[in-house]
XYZ file of C-alpha atoms in Angstrom:
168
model
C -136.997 11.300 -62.211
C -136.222 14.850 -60.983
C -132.593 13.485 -60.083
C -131.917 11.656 -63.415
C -132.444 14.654 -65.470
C -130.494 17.098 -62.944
C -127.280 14.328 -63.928
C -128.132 14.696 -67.475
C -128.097 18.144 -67.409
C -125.064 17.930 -65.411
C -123.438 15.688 -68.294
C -124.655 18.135 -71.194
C -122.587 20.951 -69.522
C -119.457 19.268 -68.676
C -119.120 18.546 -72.266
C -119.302 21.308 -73.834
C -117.222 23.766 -72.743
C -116.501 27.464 -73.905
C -113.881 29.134 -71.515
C -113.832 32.716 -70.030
C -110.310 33.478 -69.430
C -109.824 34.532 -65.646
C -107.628 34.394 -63.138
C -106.922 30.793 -61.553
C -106.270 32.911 -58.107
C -109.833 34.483 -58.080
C -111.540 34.034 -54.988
C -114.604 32.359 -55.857
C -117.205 30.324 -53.836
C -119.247 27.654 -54.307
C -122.382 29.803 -55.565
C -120.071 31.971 -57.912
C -117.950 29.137 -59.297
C -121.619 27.572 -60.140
C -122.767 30.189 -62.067
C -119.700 30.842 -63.676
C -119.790 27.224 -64.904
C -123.599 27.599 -65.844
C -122.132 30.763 -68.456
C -119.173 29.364 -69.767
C -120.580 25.641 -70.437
C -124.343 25.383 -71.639
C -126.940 26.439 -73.040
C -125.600 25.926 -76.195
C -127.751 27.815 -79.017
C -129.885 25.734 -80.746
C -129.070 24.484 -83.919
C -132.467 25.375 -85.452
C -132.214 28.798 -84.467
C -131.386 31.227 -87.451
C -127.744 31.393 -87.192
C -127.143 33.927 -89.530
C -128.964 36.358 -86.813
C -126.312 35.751 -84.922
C -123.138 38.256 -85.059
C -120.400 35.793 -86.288
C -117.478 35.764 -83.793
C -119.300 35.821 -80.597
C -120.157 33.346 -77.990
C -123.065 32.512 -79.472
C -122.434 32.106 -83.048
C -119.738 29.577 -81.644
C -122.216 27.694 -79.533
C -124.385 28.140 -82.277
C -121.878 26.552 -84.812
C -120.605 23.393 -82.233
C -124.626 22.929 -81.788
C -124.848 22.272 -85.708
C -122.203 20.172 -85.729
C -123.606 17.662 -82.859
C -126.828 17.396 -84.426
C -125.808 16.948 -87.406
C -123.458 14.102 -86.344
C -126.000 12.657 -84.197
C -128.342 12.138 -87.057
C -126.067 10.268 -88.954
C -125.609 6.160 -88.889
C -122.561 6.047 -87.873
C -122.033 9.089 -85.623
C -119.440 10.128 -87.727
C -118.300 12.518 -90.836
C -115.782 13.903 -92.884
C -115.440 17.715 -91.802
C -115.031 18.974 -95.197
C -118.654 17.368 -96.467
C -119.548 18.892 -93.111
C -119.017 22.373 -94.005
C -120.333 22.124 -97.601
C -123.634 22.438 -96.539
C -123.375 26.295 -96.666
C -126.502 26.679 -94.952
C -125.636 25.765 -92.165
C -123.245 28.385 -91.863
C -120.014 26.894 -90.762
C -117.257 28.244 -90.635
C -113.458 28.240 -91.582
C -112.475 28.988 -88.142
C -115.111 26.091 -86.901
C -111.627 23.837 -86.828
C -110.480 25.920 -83.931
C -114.083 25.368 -81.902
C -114.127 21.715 -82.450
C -110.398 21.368 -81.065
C -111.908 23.000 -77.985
C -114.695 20.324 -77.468
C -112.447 17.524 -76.993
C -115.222 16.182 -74.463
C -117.806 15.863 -76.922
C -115.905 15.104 -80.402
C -112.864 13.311 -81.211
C -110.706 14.910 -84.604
C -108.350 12.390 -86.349
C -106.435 13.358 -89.612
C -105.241 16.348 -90.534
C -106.764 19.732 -90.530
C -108.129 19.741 -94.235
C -109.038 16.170 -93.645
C -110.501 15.693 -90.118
C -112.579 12.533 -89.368
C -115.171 13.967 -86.755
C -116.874 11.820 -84.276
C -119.131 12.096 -81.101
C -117.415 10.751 -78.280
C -120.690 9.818 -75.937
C -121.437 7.995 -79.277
C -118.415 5.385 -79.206
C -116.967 2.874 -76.206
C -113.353 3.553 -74.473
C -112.388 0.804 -77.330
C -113.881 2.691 -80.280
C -116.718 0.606 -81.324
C -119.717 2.367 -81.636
C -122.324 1.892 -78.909
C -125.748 1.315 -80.726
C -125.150 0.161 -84.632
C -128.029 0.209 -86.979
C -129.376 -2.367 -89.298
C -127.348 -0.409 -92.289
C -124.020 -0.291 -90.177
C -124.432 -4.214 -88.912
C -125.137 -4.861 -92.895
C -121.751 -3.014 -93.776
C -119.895 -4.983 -91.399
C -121.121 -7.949 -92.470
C -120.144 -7.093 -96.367
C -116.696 -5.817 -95.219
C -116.202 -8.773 -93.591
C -116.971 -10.862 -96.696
C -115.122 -8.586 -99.013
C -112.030 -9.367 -96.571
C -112.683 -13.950 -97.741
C -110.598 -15.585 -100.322
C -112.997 -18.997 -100.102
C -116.389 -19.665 -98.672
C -115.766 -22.775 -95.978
C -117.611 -25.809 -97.047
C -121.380 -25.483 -96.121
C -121.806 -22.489 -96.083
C -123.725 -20.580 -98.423
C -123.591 -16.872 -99.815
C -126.641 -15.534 -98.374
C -125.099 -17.350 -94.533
C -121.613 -14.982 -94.773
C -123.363 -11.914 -95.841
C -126.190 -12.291 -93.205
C -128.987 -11.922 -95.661
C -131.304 -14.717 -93.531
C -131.194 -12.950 -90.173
């Protein structure tokens, strides 16, 4: 049990990453390059911490800010979101500049569109071919409308209630 949560832990740092420029020739051993990981990579501030106690353009407020942003993603059906109805929840106290942190978490979210129209979506959420790992009833039920939206003609037999999945 010990083990498995070590590897999570292990995971949860990898992916989020905030760098401290040095030098790539710095002598560092295995201890050192540890705990240099271990202050550069996690813990990331918890999203429901205060944020506006935090001093905006440190370390923290950015942790702070990327935190936000994964919860808030990780709540939602589809593990997805438009950034811009992302950042009109002014409470949450996002950022202009949040654009910038999210291109540096490539590991944990994946930006498509442009920058005033970024789709936003957790990467441990989705499979190598984009399909998302574990859908809800709602996002199965969505599918199964698209699809039907997509027929010209019912095949014969087959009833309305059958194509939209309304029996299951």
């Amino acid at each position: 049990m010990q083990a498995a949560q070590e590897d999570q832990q292990r995971r949860v740092r990898r992916t989020f990453r905030f760098a401290v420029p040095h030098r790539r020739s710095m002598p560092l051993d295995a201890e050192d390059a540890d705990r240099l990981d271990l202050a550069t990579t996690f813990p990331l501030v918890s999203p429901y911490t205060n944020g506006a106690l935090l001093k905006p353009w440190t370390t923290e407020a950015e942790k702070y800010r990327v935190g936000v942003v994964h919860e808030f993603l990780s709540l939602t059906l589809e593990k997805r979101g438009l950034i811009h109805h992302i950042f009109e929840f002014k409470e949450l106290g996002l950022t202009r500049h949040m654009y910038e942190s999210l291109r540096k978490q490539n590991r944990a979210f994946y930006l498509a569109g442009t920058e005033m129209n970024w789709a936003l979506f957790l990467r441990d959420a989705y499979d190598d071919n984009g399909v998302l790992k574990e859908k809800g009833p709602l996002v199965l039920f969505n599918e199964k409308l698209q699809r039907y939206s997509c027929m010209t003609k019912l095949d014969p037999g087959e009833s309305m209630a059958d194509v939209a999945g309304l029996d299951e």
